[in-house]
Every structure is written in structure tokens, then in C-alpha cells.
Short mmCIF file of C-alpha atoms in Angstrom, two decimals:
data_model
loop_
_atom_site.label_atom_id
_atom_site.label_comp_id
_atom_site.label_asym_id
_atom_site.label_seq_id
_atom_site.Cartn_x
_atom_site.Cartn_y
_atom_site.Cartn_z
CA UNK A 1 -34.27 5.98 11.47
CA UNK A 2 -30.64 7.16 11.76
CA UNK A 3 -29.69 10.24 9.76
CA UNK A 4 -27.12 8.43 7.61
CA UNK A 5 -29.68 5.72 6.77
CA UNK A 6 -32.20 8.40 5.78
CA UNK A 7 -29.52 10.09 3.63
CA UNK A 8 -28.80 6.80 1.87
CA UNK A 9 -32.49 6.26 1.23
CA UNK A 10 -33.05 9.76 -0.11
CA UNK A 11 -29.87 9.55 -2.18
CA UNK A 12 -31.21 6.39 -3.85
CA UNK A 13 -34.23 8.24 -5.27
CA UNK A 14 -34.48 10.38 -8.37
CA UNK A 15 -36.31 13.72 -7.97
CA UNK A 16 -39.52 12.00 -9.09
CA UNK A 17 -39.15 9.24 -6.49
CA UNK A 18 -37.82 6.55 -8.88
CA UNK A 19 -34.80 4.53 -7.71
CA UNK A 20 -31.39 5.15 -9.24
CA UNK A 21 -28.64 2.54 -9.57
CA UNK A 22 -26.86 1.97 -6.26
CA UNK A 23 -23.33 3.27 -5.95
CA UNK A 24 -20.73 0.51 -5.59
CA UNK A 25 -16.97 0.25 -5.05
CA UNK A 26 -14.41 -2.13 -6.57
CA UNK A 27 -10.97 -1.96 -4.94
CA UNK A 28 -8.16 -3.69 -6.87
CA UNK A 29 -4.93 -4.17 -4.92
CA UNK A 30 -1.56 -5.34 -6.20
CA UNK A 31 0.80 -7.14 -3.81
CA UNK A 32 4.20 -5.38 -3.79
CA UNK A 33 3.37 -3.71 -7.09
CA UNK A 34 5.02 -0.56 -8.37
CA UNK A 35 5.03 1.60 -11.47
CA UNK A 36 5.55 -1.22 -13.95
CA UNK A 37 2.77 -0.25 -16.34
CA UNK A 38 2.22 1.80 -19.43
CA UNK A 39 0.00 4.09 -17.38
CA UNK A 40 3.14 5.20 -15.53
CA UNK A 41 5.29 5.51 -18.64
CA UNK A 42 7.04 2.15 -18.46
CA UNK A 43 7.31 1.25 -22.13
CA UNK A 44 9.13 -2.03 -21.47
CA UNK A 45 6.10 -3.86 -20.09
CA UNK A 46 2.71 -4.62 -21.65
CA UNK A 47 -0.22 -3.79 -19.35
CA UNK A 48 -3.12 -3.08 -21.71
CA UNK A 49 -5.86 -3.45 -19.10
CA UNK A 50 -4.28 -1.06 -16.60
CA UNK A 51 -3.62 1.34 -19.47
CA UNK A 52 -7.32 1.27 -20.49
CA UNK A 53 -8.37 1.75 -16.85
CA UNK A 54 -6.01 4.75 -16.63
CA UNK A 55 -7.79 6.31 -19.62
CA UNK A 56 -11.00 6.21 -17.54
CA UNK A 57 -9.31 7.38 -14.32
CA UNK A 58 -7.50 10.19 -12.62
CA UNK A 59 -3.86 9.04 -12.52
CA UNK A 60 -2.18 10.14 -9.29
CA UNK A 61 1.56 10.84 -9.55
CA UNK A 62 2.14 11.51 -5.85
CA UNK A 63 0.31 8.68 -4.09
CA UNK A 64 1.98 7.05 -1.09
CA UNK A 65 1.38 4.15 1.24
CA UNK A 66 1.40 5.08 4.92
CA UNK A 67 3.56 2.04 5.72
CA UNK A 68 5.78 -0.10 3.50
CA UNK A 69 4.74 -3.50 4.81
CA UNK A 70 1.93 -5.83 3.79
CA UNK A 71 -0.38 -6.39 6.78
CA UNK A 72 0.13 -2.93 8.27
CA UNK A 73 -0.66 -1.33 4.91
CA UNK A 74 -3.78 -3.43 4.36
CA UNK A 75 -4.99 -2.65 7.87
CA UNK A 76 -4.39 1.06 7.24
CA UNK A 77 -6.29 0.88 3.94
CA UNK A 78 -9.23 -0.82 5.66
CA UNK A 79 -9.32 1.50 8.70
CA UNK A 80 -7.97 4.86 7.55
CA UNK A 81 -5.66 4.72 10.58
CA UNK A 82 -1.84 4.43 10.51
CA UNK A 83 -0.32 1.19 11.81
CA UNK A 84 0.72 2.74 15.13
CA UNK A 85 -2.91 3.77 15.73
CA UNK A 86 -4.79 0.65 14.55
CA UNK A 87 -2.35 -1.78 16.20
CA UNK A 88 -1.22 -3.79 13.16
CA UNK A 89 2.46 -3.10 13.83
CA UNK A 90 3.75 -5.89 11.58
CA UNK A 91 2.76 -8.97 9.61
CA UNK A 92 -0.37 -10.82 10.68
CA UNK A 93 0.36 -14.43 9.86
CA UNK A 94 2.23 -17.21 11.67
CA UNK A 95 4.87 -16.32 14.25
CA UNK A 96 4.54 -12.58 13.59
CA UNK A 97 0.93 -12.59 14.88
CA UNK A 98 0.18 -8.87 14.81
CA UNK A 99 -3.48 -7.79 14.98
CA UNK A 100 -5.44 -4.58 15.01
CA UNK A 101 -6.95 -3.54 18.32
CA UNK A 102 -10.31 -5.15 19.08
CA UNK A 103 -12.09 -1.79 19.33
CA UNK A 104 -10.97 -0.48 15.93
CA UNK A 105 -13.91 0.19 13.62
CA UNK A 106 -12.92 -0.92 10.15
CA UNK A 107 -14.31 -0.07 6.73
CA UNK A 108 -16.09 -3.43 6.27
CA UNK A 109 -17.76 -2.99 9.67
CA UNK A 110 -18.92 0.54 8.87
CA UNK A 111 -20.18 -0.48 5.44
CA UNK A 112 -22.04 -3.50 6.79
CA UNK A 113 -23.84 -1.34 9.35
CA UNK A 114 -24.95 0.93 6.51
CA UNK A 115 -26.31 -2.09 4.59
CA UNK A 116 -23.48 -2.22 2.07
CA UNK A 117 -22.65 -5.78 1.02
CA UNK A 118 -18.93 -6.55 1.42
CA UNK A 119 -16.75 -9.07 -0.37
CA UNK A 120 -13.06 -9.97 -0.43
CA UNK A 121 -11.25 -12.21 -2.92
CA UNK A 122 -7.54 -12.91 -2.57
CA UNK A 123 -5.04 -11.92 0.08
CA UNK A 124 -6.56 -10.69 3.34
CA UNK A 125 -3.54 -10.78 5.70
CA UNK A 126 -5.21 -8.80 8.51
CA UNK A 127 -7.02 -9.65 11.72
CA UNK A 128 -8.75 -10.26 13.98
CA UNK A 129 -11.77 -11.54 12.07
CA UNK A 130 -14.15 -9.60 14.32
CA UNK A 131 -12.53 -6.33 13.20
CA UNK A 132 -12.35 -7.27 9.50
CA UNK A 133 -15.54 -9.23 8.69
CA UNK A 134 -16.71 -9.66 5.09
CA UNK A 135 -20.05 -11.05 3.92
CA UNK A 136 -18.37 -12.90 1.03
CA UNK A 137 -14.78 -14.11 1.56
CA UNK A 138 -12.40 -16.32 -0.41
CA UNK A 139 -8.94 -15.67 1.03
CA UNK A 140 -5.89 -17.51 2.36
CA UNK A 141 -7.97 -18.18 5.49
CA UNK A 142 -10.27 -20.64 3.66
CA UNK A 143 -8.58 -21.23 0.28
CA UNK A 144 -5.20 -21.65 -1.40
CA UNK A 145 -3.63 -18.21 -1.76
CA UNK A 146 -2.24 -19.29 -5.14
CA UNK A 147 -5.76 -20.08 -6.34
CA UNK A 148 -7.56 -16.99 -5.02
CA UNK A 149 -4.62 -14.60 -5.43
CA UNK A 150 -2.82 -15.67 -8.65
CA UNK A 151 -5.16 -17.97 -10.60
CA UNK A 152 -7.00 -15.33 -12.61
CA UNK A 153 -9.52 -17.85 -13.96
CA UNK A 154 -10.51 -18.72 -10.38
CA UNK A 155 -10.62 -15.03 -9.46
CA UNK A 156 -12.88 -14.34 -12.46
CA UNK A 157 -15.26 -17.10 -11.36
CA UNK A 158 -15.40 -15.78 -7.79
CA UNK A 159 -16.10 -12.24 -8.97
CA UNK A 160 -18.89 -13.58 -11.16
CA UNK A 161 -20.28 -15.56 -8.21
CA UNK A 162 -20.24 -12.44 -6.03
CA UNK A 163 -21.94 -10.26 -8.65
CA UNK A 164 -24.55 -12.87 -9.62
CA UNK A 165 -25.52 -13.30 -5.97
CA UNK A 166 -25.82 -9.56 -5.47
CA UNK A 167 -29.06 -8.38 -3.84
CA UNK A 168 -30.56 -4.89 -3.75
CA UNK A 169 -27.81 -3.54 -1.49
CA UNK A 170 -24.87 -1.53 -2.83
CA UNK A 171 -21.59 -3.45 -2.67
CA UNK A 172 -17.93 -3.06 -1.80
CA UNK A 173 -15.78 -5.71 -3.50
CA UNK A 174 -12.10 -5.92 -2.61
CA UNK A 175 -9.99 -8.01 -5.02
CA UNK A 176 -6.53 -8.40 -3.51
CA UNK A 177 -4.18 -10.05 -6.00
CA UNK A 178 -1.16 -11.98 -4.68
CA UNK A 179 0.79 -10.96 -7.80
CA UNK A 180 3.47 -9.68 -8.12
CA UNK A 181 4.69 -10.76 -4.65
CA UNK A 182 7.86 -12.85 -4.47
CA UNK A 183 7.43 -16.56 -3.78
CA UNK A 184 11.03 -17.84 -3.69
CA UNK A 185 10.71 -18.16 0.09
CA UNK A 186 7.36 -19.97 0.11
CA UNK A 187 6.90 -21.74 -3.26
CA UNK A 188 10.34 -21.76 -4.93
CA UNK A 189 9.30 -24.43 -7.43
CA UNK A 190 7.28 -21.77 -9.28
CA UNK A 191 10.15 -19.29 -9.65
CA UNK A 192 11.26 -16.17 -7.80
CA UNK A 193 7.90 -14.41 -8.39
CA UNK A 194 5.71 -17.49 -9.06
CA UNK A 195 6.04 -16.51 -12.70
CA UNK A 196 5.81 -20.19 -13.72
CA UNK A 197 2.65 -20.96 -11.73
CA UNK A 198 -0.15 -21.89 -14.11
CA UNK A 199 1.92 -21.53 -17.30
CA UNK A 200 0.99 -25.02 -18.57
CA UNK A 201 4.45 -26.54 -18.23
CA UNK A 202 4.89 -29.89 -16.50
CA UNK A 203 4.08 -29.62 -12.79
CA UNK A 204 3.18 -25.94 -13.01
CA UNK A 205 -0.58 -26.27 -13.54
CA UNK A 206 -2.60 -24.31 -16.08
CA UNK A 207 -4.53 -21.06 -15.80
CA UNK A 208 -6.82 -21.10 -18.86
CA UNK A 209 -7.32 -17.33 -19.07
CA UNK A 210 -3.64 -16.44 -18.74
CA UNK A 211 -1.45 -15.83 -21.75
CA UNK A 212 2.05 -15.62 -20.22
CA UNK A 213 4.26 -12.80 -21.43
CA UNK A 214 7.98 -13.47 -21.08
CA UNK A 215 10.62 -10.77 -20.93
CA UNK A 216 14.35 -10.81 -21.47
CA UNK A 217 16.53 -9.20 -18.79
CA UNK A 218 17.89 -6.66 -21.26
CA UNK A 219 14.31 -5.44 -21.96
CA UNK A 220 13.38 -4.28 -18.47
CA UNK A 221 13.57 -0.75 -17.08
CA UNK A 222 15.74 -0.82 -13.94
CA UNK A 223 14.51 1.65 -11.28
CA UNK A 224 17.22 4.00 -10.05
CA UNK A 225 17.21 2.39 -6.59
CA UNK A 226 17.82 -1.16 -7.87
CA UNK A 227 21.31 -2.45 -8.78
CA UNK A 228 21.71 -2.66 -12.56
CA UNK A 229 23.09 -6.21 -12.66
CA UNK A 230 22.19 -9.33 -14.64
CA UNK A 231 20.69 -10.88 -11.48
CA UNK A 232 18.45 -7.89 -10.76
CA UNK A 233 17.40 -7.63 -14.40
CA UNK A 234 16.41 -11.32 -14.45
CA UNK A 235 14.48 -10.74 -11.22
CA UNK A 236 12.64 -7.79 -12.78
CA UNK A 237 11.87 -9.82 -15.91
CA UNK A 238 10.18 -12.47 -13.73
CA UNK A 239 8.31 -9.74 -11.87
CA UNK A 240 7.08 -8.32 -15.19
CA UNK A 241 5.57 -11.71 -16.11
CA UNK A 242 3.52 -11.82 -12.90
CA UNK A 243 2.44 -8.20 -13.34
CA UNK A 244 1.20 -9.24 -16.77
CA UNK A 245 -0.84 -12.01 -15.16
CA UNK A 246 -2.36 -9.54 -12.71
CA UNK A 247 -3.07 -7.09 -15.54
CA UNK A 248 -4.95 -9.79 -17.45
CA UNK A 249 -6.81 -10.60 -14.22
CA UNK A 250 -7.82 -6.97 -13.84
CA UNK A 251 -9.21 -7.09 -17.37
CA UNK A 252 -11.26 -10.18 -16.49
CA UNK A 253 -12.60 -8.58 -13.30
CA UNK A 254 -13.61 -5.38 -15.11
CA UNK A 255 -15.29 -7.42 -17.84
CA UNK A 256 -17.33 -9.27 -15.19
CA UNK A 257 -18.35 -5.91 -13.75
CA UNK A 258 -19.48 -4.76 -17.19
CA UNK A 259 -21.35 -8.01 -17.99
CA UNK A 260 -23.22 -7.75 -14.69
CA UNK A 261 -24.29 -4.19 -15.54
CA UNK A 262 -22.44 -2.45 -12.70
CA UNK A 263 -19.74 -0.61 -14.65
CA UNK A 264 -21.69 2.66 -14.76
CA UNK A 265 -22.39 2.72 -11.03
CA UNK A 266 -19.07 1.54 -9.57
CA UNK A 267 -16.10 3.53 -8.31
CA UNK A 268 -12.99 1.55 -9.33
CA UNK A 269 -9.74 2.04 -7.42
CA UNK A 270 -6.42 0.42 -8.31
CA UNK A 271 -3.31 0.68 -6.13
CA UNK A 272 -0.67 -1.39 -4.33
CA UNK A 273 0.08 -2.02 -0.67
CA UNK A 274 3.79 -1.07 -0.51
CA UNK A 275 7.01 -0.69 -2.47
CA UNK A 276 8.46 -3.33 -4.74
CA UNK A 277 10.57 -6.08 -3.04
CA UNK A 278 13.97 -4.74 -4.06
CA UNK A 279 16.66 -2.71 -2.25
CA UNK A 280 15.27 0.61 -0.94
CA UNK A 281 11.77 -0.60 -1.84
CA UNK A 282 9.43 -2.53 0.46
CA UNK A 283 10.06 -1.99 4.24
CA UNK A 284 11.69 1.41 3.54
CA UNK A 285 10.13 4.84 4.04
CA UNK A 286 12.12 6.39 1.22
CA UNK A 287 10.03 7.59 -1.69
CA UNK A 288 11.17 4.44 -3.50
CA UNK A 289 9.52 2.35 -0.76
CA UNK A 290 6.32 4.33 -0.29
CA UNK A 291 5.32 5.81 -3.67
CA UNK A 292 2.42 3.83 -5.16
CA UNK A 293 0.38 3.71 -8.34
CA UNK A 294 -3.15 5.00 -7.83
CA UNK A 295 -5.90 5.05 -10.45
CA UNK A 296 -9.42 6.15 -9.50
CA UNK A 297 -12.19 5.75 -12.06
CA UNK A 298 -15.57 7.26 -11.29
CA UNK A 299 -18.52 6.93 -13.68
CA UNK A 300 -19.82 10.20 -12.24
CA UNK A 301 -16.62 12.22 -12.76
CA UNK A 302 -15.76 11.74 -16.41
CA UNK A 303 -14.32 15.16 -17.19
CA UNK A 304 -10.96 14.29 -15.58
CA UNK A 305 -10.67 10.83 -17.12
CA UNK A 306 -7.14 10.30 -18.41
CA UNK A 307 -5.79 13.32 -16.56
CA UNK A 308 -2.77 13.27 -14.27
CA UNK A 309 -2.95 14.69 -10.75
CA UNK A 310 0.10 15.98 -8.89
CA UNK A 311 -1.83 16.25 -5.60
CA UNK A 312 -0.29 14.40 -2.65
CA UNK A 313 -2.52 11.55 -1.47
CA UNK A 314 -2.01 8.47 0.69
CA UNK A 315 -3.69 5.12 1.15
CA UNK A 316 -5.05 6.50 4.44
CA UNK A 317 -7.37 8.50 2.17
CA UNK A 318 -9.12 5.42 0.78
CA UNK A 319 -11.43 4.79 3.75
CA UNK A 320 -12.60 8.46 3.84
CA UNK A 321 -13.07 8.34 0.05
CA UNK A 322 -15.18 5.18 0.11
CA UNK A 323 -17.26 6.43 3.05
CA UNK A 324 -17.81 9.70 1.17
CA UNK A 325 -18.87 7.79 -1.98
CA UNK A 326 -21.52 5.99 0.07
CA UNK A 327 -22.44 9.15 2.09
CA UNK A 328 -21.57 7.41 5.37
CA UNK A 329 -20.18 9.57 8.20
CA UNK A 330 -17.25 8.37 10.29
CA UNK A 331 -18.39 7.40 13.79
CA UNK A 332 -17.32 9.02 17.04
CA UNK A 333 -15.52 6.45 19.17
CA UNK A 334 -12.30 5.81 21.10
CA UNK A 335 -9.85 2.91 20.92
CA UNK A 336 -8.39 3.43 24.40
CA UNK A 337 -9.61 5.78 27.11
CA UNK A 338 -11.66 8.80 26.12
CA UNK A 339 -9.64 10.27 23.24
CA UNK A 340 -11.83 10.20 20.15
CA UNK A 341 -10.46 8.71 16.96
CA UNK A 342 -10.10 11.23 14.16
CA UNK A 343 -9.26 10.28 10.60
CA UNK A 344 -6.28 12.24 9.33
CA UNK A 345 -6.96 11.18 5.74
CA UNK A 346 -9.32 12.95 3.37
CA UNK A 347 -11.84 12.06 0.70
CA UNK A 348 -10.29 12.03 -2.75
CA UNK A 349 -13.56 12.68 -4.56
CA UNK A 350 -12.81 16.43 -4.90
CA UNK A 351 -9.66 15.49 -6.88
CA UNK A 352 -11.91 13.75 -9.41
CA UNK A 353 -13.58 17.12 -10.05
CA UNK A 354 -10.55 19.42 -10.14
CA UNK A 355 -6.87 19.54 -9.21
CA UNK A 356 -6.30 19.93 -5.46
CA UNK A 357 -3.49 21.77 -3.62
CA UNK A 358 -2.65 18.84 -1.30
CA UNK A 359 1.11 18.70 -0.74
CA UNK A 360 1.79 16.59 2.36
CA UNK A 361 1.95 12.86 3.06
CA UNK A 362 2.82 11.01 6.30
CA UNK A 363 4.08 7.49 6.87
CA UNK A 364 4.84 5.30 9.86
CA UNK A 365 6.51 1.91 10.22
CA UNK A 366 7.42 -0.16 13.28
CA UNK A 367 7.93 -3.78 12.16
CA UNK A 368 7.63 -5.97 9.11
CA UNK A 369 8.49 -9.46 10.34
CA UNK A 370 8.41 -9.73 14.12
CA UNK A 371 12.23 -9.63 14.36
CA UNK A 372 12.47 -6.55 12.15
CA UNK A 373 12.08 -3.84 14.77
CA UNK A 374 13.16 -0.66 13.02
CA UNK A 375 10.59 2.07 13.76
CA UNK A 376 10.54 5.00 11.35
CA UNK A 377 8.30 8.02 10.91
CA UNK A 378 8.32 10.19 7.81
CA UNK A 379 6.73 13.19 6.12
CA UNK A 380 6.96 14.42 2.57
CA UNK A 381 5.91 18.05 2.13
CA UNK A 382 6.20 19.35 -1.41
CA UNK A 383 9.64 18.25 -2.66
CA UNK A 384 11.15 17.60 0.79
CA UNK A 385 11.09 14.24 2.57
CA UNK A 386 12.09 13.91 6.24
CA UNK A 387 12.62 10.47 7.80
CA UNK A 388 13.13 9.81 11.50
CA UNK A 389 14.97 6.51 12.09
CA UNK A 390 14.31 5.83 15.76
CA UNK A 391 16.49 2.70 15.98
CA UNK A 392 19.27 4.19 13.90
CA UNK A 393 22.16 2.66 15.90
CA UNK A 394 21.09 -0.80 14.75
CA UNK A 395 21.53 -2.13 11.20
CA UNK A 396 18.46 -1.92 8.98
CA UNK A 397 16.84 -5.41 8.98
CA UNK A 398 16.27 -7.63 5.94
CA UNK A 399 13.16 -9.80 5.52
CA UNK A 400 13.26 -13.49 4.65
CA UNK A 401 11.90 -13.59 1.12
CA UNK A 402 13.96 -10.57 0.05
CA UNK A 403 17.10 -12.06 1.63
CA UNK A 404 17.02 -15.16 -0.59
CA UNK A 405 16.11 -13.20 -3.72
CA UNK A 406 18.57 -13.33 -6.62
CA UNK A 407 18.98 -9.55 -6.44
CA UNK A 408 20.01 -9.44 -2.78
CA UNK A 409 22.16 -12.58 -2.91
CA UNK A 410 24.04 -11.07 -5.84
CA UNK A 411 24.45 -7.82 -3.89
CA UNK A 412 25.83 -9.73 -0.90
CA UNK A 413 28.23 -11.73 -3.04
CA UNK A 414 29.49 -8.67 -4.89
CA UNK A 415 30.00 -6.80 -1.62
CA UNK A 416 31.91 -9.69 -0.02
CA UNK A 417 34.07 -10.07 -3.13
CA UNK A 418 34.65 -6.29 -3.32
CA UNK A 419 33.22 -6.24 -6.82
CA UNK A 420 31.21 -3.33 -8.29
CA UNK A 421 27.58 -3.53 -7.18
CA UNK A 422 26.20 -1.13 -9.81
CA UNK A 423 24.03 0.38 -7.08
CA UNK A 424 23.66 3.97 -5.93
CA UNK A 425 24.84 3.16 -2.38
CA UNK A 426 26.91 0.63 -0.50
CA UNK A 427 25.47 -2.14 1.63
CA UNK A 428 27.00 -0.46 4.69
CA UNK A 429 25.16 2.77 3.86
CA UNK A 430 21.95 0.80 3.44
CA UNK A 431 22.31 -0.90 6.82
CA UNK A 432 23.50 2.07 8.86
CA UNK A 433 21.46 5.25 8.57
CA UNK A 434 21.48 8.64 10.22
CA UNK A 435 18.82 9.34 12.80
CA UNK A 436 17.36 12.07 10.59
CA UNK A 437 17.36 11.96 6.81
CA UNK A 438 16.19 14.97 4.79
CA UNK A 439 16.04 14.89 1.00
CA UNK A 440 15.10 17.37 -1.70
CA UNK A 441 13.43 14.94 -4.08
CA UNK A 442 13.22 17.50 -6.89
CA UNK A 443 17.00 18.02 -7.01
CA UNK A 444 17.94 14.61 -5.65
CA UNK A 445 15.42 12.05 -6.94
CA UNK A 446 17.67 9.16 -5.88
CA UNK A 447 17.56 10.36 -2.23
CA UNK A 448 21.34 10.19 -1.99
CA UNK A 449 22.26 13.48 -0.28
CA UNK A 450 21.13 13.83 3.35
CA UNK A 451 20.46 17.51 4.00
CA UNK A 452 19.50 17.12 7.67
CA UNK A 453 22.92 18.24 9.02
CA UNK A 454 23.12 21.17 6.58
CA UNK A 455 22.40 24.48 8.40
CA UNK A 456 21.06 25.94 5.15
CA UNK A 457 18.08 23.59 5.50
CA UNK A 458 17.48 24.12 9.23
CA UNK A 459 14.22 26.00 8.62
CA UNK A 460 12.90 23.26 6.32
CA UNK A 461 13.93 20.63 8.86
CA UNK A 462 12.13 22.40 11.72
CA UNK A 463 8.96 22.92 9.66
CA UNK A 464 8.74 19.27 8.63
CA UNK A 465 9.69 18.05 12.10
CA UNK A 466 6.91 20.12 13.67
CA UNK A 467 4.34 18.83 11.16
CA UNK A 468 5.44 15.23 11.73
CA UNK A 469 5.25 15.56 15.52
CA UNK A 470 1.77 17.08 15.33
CA UNK A 471 0.58 14.15 13.19
CA UNK A 472 2.09 11.68 15.67
CA UNK A 473 0.26 13.34 18.57
CA UNK A 474 -2.99 13.57 16.59
CA UNK A 475 -2.85 9.84 15.79
CA UNK A 476 -1.87 8.69 19.29
CA UNK A 477 1.56 7.39 18.30
CA UNK A 478 3.08 5.46 21.26
CA UNK A 479 6.55 6.20 19.77
CA UNK A 480 6.06 9.98 19.74
CA UNK A 481 8.72 10.60 22.41
CA UNK A 482 11.19 7.94 21.27
CA UNK A 483 14.09 7.30 21.24
CA UNK A 484 15.38 9.83 23.78
CA UNK A 485 12.33 10.18 26.03
CA UNK A 486 9.49 8.14 27.53
CA UNK A 487 5.82 8.92 26.96
CA UNK A 488 4.02 9.56 30.26
CA UNK A 489 0.53 10.53 29.22
CA UNK A 490 -0.65 11.60 32.68
CA UNK A 491 2.26 13.97 33.29
CA UNK A 492 3.13 17.36 31.85
CA UNK A 493 5.20 17.54 29.78
CA UNK A 494 4.32 14.09 28.51
CA UNK A 495 7.74 13.33 27.01
CA UNK A 496 10.09 12.66 29.94
CA UNK A 497 13.82 12.72 29.08
CA UNK A 498 15.95 9.59 29.37
CA UNK A 499 19.36 11.31 29.23
CA UNK A 500 20.52 8.34 27.14
CA UNK A 501 23.05 10.33 25.10
CA UNK A 502 21.01 10.14 21.88
#
């Protein structure tokens, strides 16, 4: 018997030899969600179920995605590896066609080998199937994404089906909501955020368990990085309605967990994949594009319930956390060649016991859509954030569903007409960025003043640059020498200069 299997067996016994309830994990993921909840002090929106979950959780104030793009983020969550290491450089579906490397060992694979039952309901958006297999799967690959990702009555029924068919194995259930993702590009008949889907109006269908909550544009809280215009406010009001649907869905899922008797043995995690789909949000490595909500509720760590943690954590920490919860070690293996894969994330279970001194977070982005090649690498250490824009001589790209959004179309029209945009930057500044951007987020929370050229911050710049480079080397980043050198792994030094005037 393998040592980890013996540890699982021994861990499942009380001192007298009687079995104890198996540990389980429920991962709840929002799609392009942000801090629109009472748990994060947004008083304009009603999210009673997230607020109750927060009362039973540690609420992380400095949680970050490692990449602000859907498929890359989901692949990073399910592998513990950044997108440049697992191979999911951009979106998975259709013409984009990005996949993780065949030899990557994902969380569902590792759990299955340890006899943990795995299930996914909702948006999967990663591949290949051999790398991301689930025992129980209702996703866009075999179902309507509207039904398994936004229809909370259908989601409730699938969660019940999963829990009622549960055997003696512990389980990992991943419920990936499609709310509050935009749908003006894919299903415009349902509104900019599919806020009309299932509301009972003619042609919209009906979701029996959903009680739609409508918001007026003047009610919303406009984030500092979003233009404060009527168009953006109406967009946010529609987003709020779909967040309310997800919140009610979370309540239904947690009630199913309780009814099935698993609520006292299940680690519940709630977060989102990337920033909200507004300017400076999704696809950006600014704090506004990478900061995420993160609630972790452990039935075994009740003393910190309702407390706020300032520790820096990232979604790369979720795989180590879940493996730690199940007492499963990470395997020794290589993706290419002989270099062994090492997780750079950490288990977050210690933060459920006491406040931790963690103060650094890394992020890495290469694509979103296949045409959106704008590689960036970033580090936030304490209050300072350093971003390396490798393709900085090109304009920052805009994705399709954001382009046709009311917020961006209004921004375009105002810019063309030379009208006030009510935004904290110009469209030109948004498109054209410096190669290096350094911000002091404590003094400059809007990330408006680039300190990289300032000699007074040279020491800070060098410290963060060195930490970022070390992380890139540790994670096998193919872009580690770019844009002014070529990586030649068999030579020394490995970064060979291009003399390209950058």
C-alpha cells in the first residue's frame, strides 16, 4: 500500500478505530465576478447567501488570480501551475483552441488516484479531457451552458443528484457558475449579462427558484476603474441582477449540502476566475483585473469564522490547499525533459488557524482570445505592484464580448466625439502602456502614477524585478528572456541578447 493511501486510511479512523466522516471539498466559482457583495462592503447589492457564507469563513482581502482570463485561470486553479507552465495560454474553445500540456497532472487526476470522487457542474472551459477528467460532469461539453451554468434550479437538481449518488469515498465537487459573465456577444436576446434569462417574461424562460432582483443605474457602486457614465451604470445594474441569481444559486447548493448531511465535513471555497469585464478589469494584470473575492469555510477551523485576513494569496494556492485538506502529497514528475515540476503555491489551511505573514503574489498572462497576444508578467509585494508589458509597443487588445458592451461602446463614442469620458485615464493611455509599470497601491489605489522611471523607487523596482524573474525561472516560463533576448536553455547564459533596441 502506498504511503499516502495508508495516511488516508489511518486519517479516516478515530483513536478507537471507528470511522469518522470523510473530508470533502465544495469549490464555488463565479465567472468574471468581483467584489459585488455585502461580504466585501458593497451595500448597493443584496447577496444574503454570500454574506452568510462569509460569516462562516475567513474573508481574504488580498486574494489574486494568477491570470485574468477564463480558461487560463481555470487551468491554473485545477493544476496549481501558472498558464505559461501548464500550457493553457488562452481560451480553450472554438478557434482559440488552447490546451494544457498532455503530461500535466491536474487536481482531478490526483484526487481520483487517491480515491476521491470528483464532480463538475457548469462551465469547464479547459482541456484536454485526458488532463481534466471528472467522474460526474454536466458542463458545456454535454449540456447547454445556460442550463448548467445559469439555471439555478437545474444546478440544484444536479448537485442533489451528485450527493445522492455519493458512495463511501470523499468527494470534490466543483460548481462553476456562468454568472455573471457577459452574454451580449453570444446570447444578446437575454441582455448584456443574460440578466433576463429565466425571468419568466415572454421568450425568456423561467427559473422556478430564482427571484430576480432589479437595480436602477443610480443605485450601483461604480468601481474607481470604471467610467462613471449612464451606460456603465446600466451595465453594472444588469451585472448586479445576475450576481443575485448566482447568490441565490449558492444558497441552493449549500442547502443541498446541508440536507445531504455533508455540511460539517466539507471545506467550502468561493472565488472567481478573473476580474470583472469592464475597462482595466478582465484581461489586465492591474490590481483591478486580478484582485478576487475569496471565502474559505472550514468546519474544522471555526475560531476564525467571520474574520478578515490581509495575507496575500492567489488562486495558485487552491490546488495545494485541497491536496493538503485530503492529505495527498504532490507527485514528483516533469512536463518536459527532466526538470521536476514544483508548485509555487501554498496551502491556505494555516491561514484558517491564524493570520499569516504572506505578502507576495505573482501573475502571468499571454493571450485571452487567440488574436490577443499581449504577454504580461506581474508581482505585487506588500503595497507595490510591478507589471512587465512585453509587447508594449503594440496597443493593448480588446476582446469581442467586451468590445460590444454598452460600457466600451460608450467610451469609444465619447472619445471619438471628444466628450468627457468620466474615466480615470484616456483610451490612448489604456491602449499604449510603458514596458514597466510600478505602482504604490497604498498611496495610489487607482494605479494612475507609474513610478518605474522614478529614481527614488529604483531599489523597490530592482527588488520586485528580481523576485519576478526568479518566479519565472522556477516555473519554466518560456517568455523569461523576452522581449530583448532569446531563451537558449542549453547555453550559458541562457538569455541571449537580440540587440533589438528595446
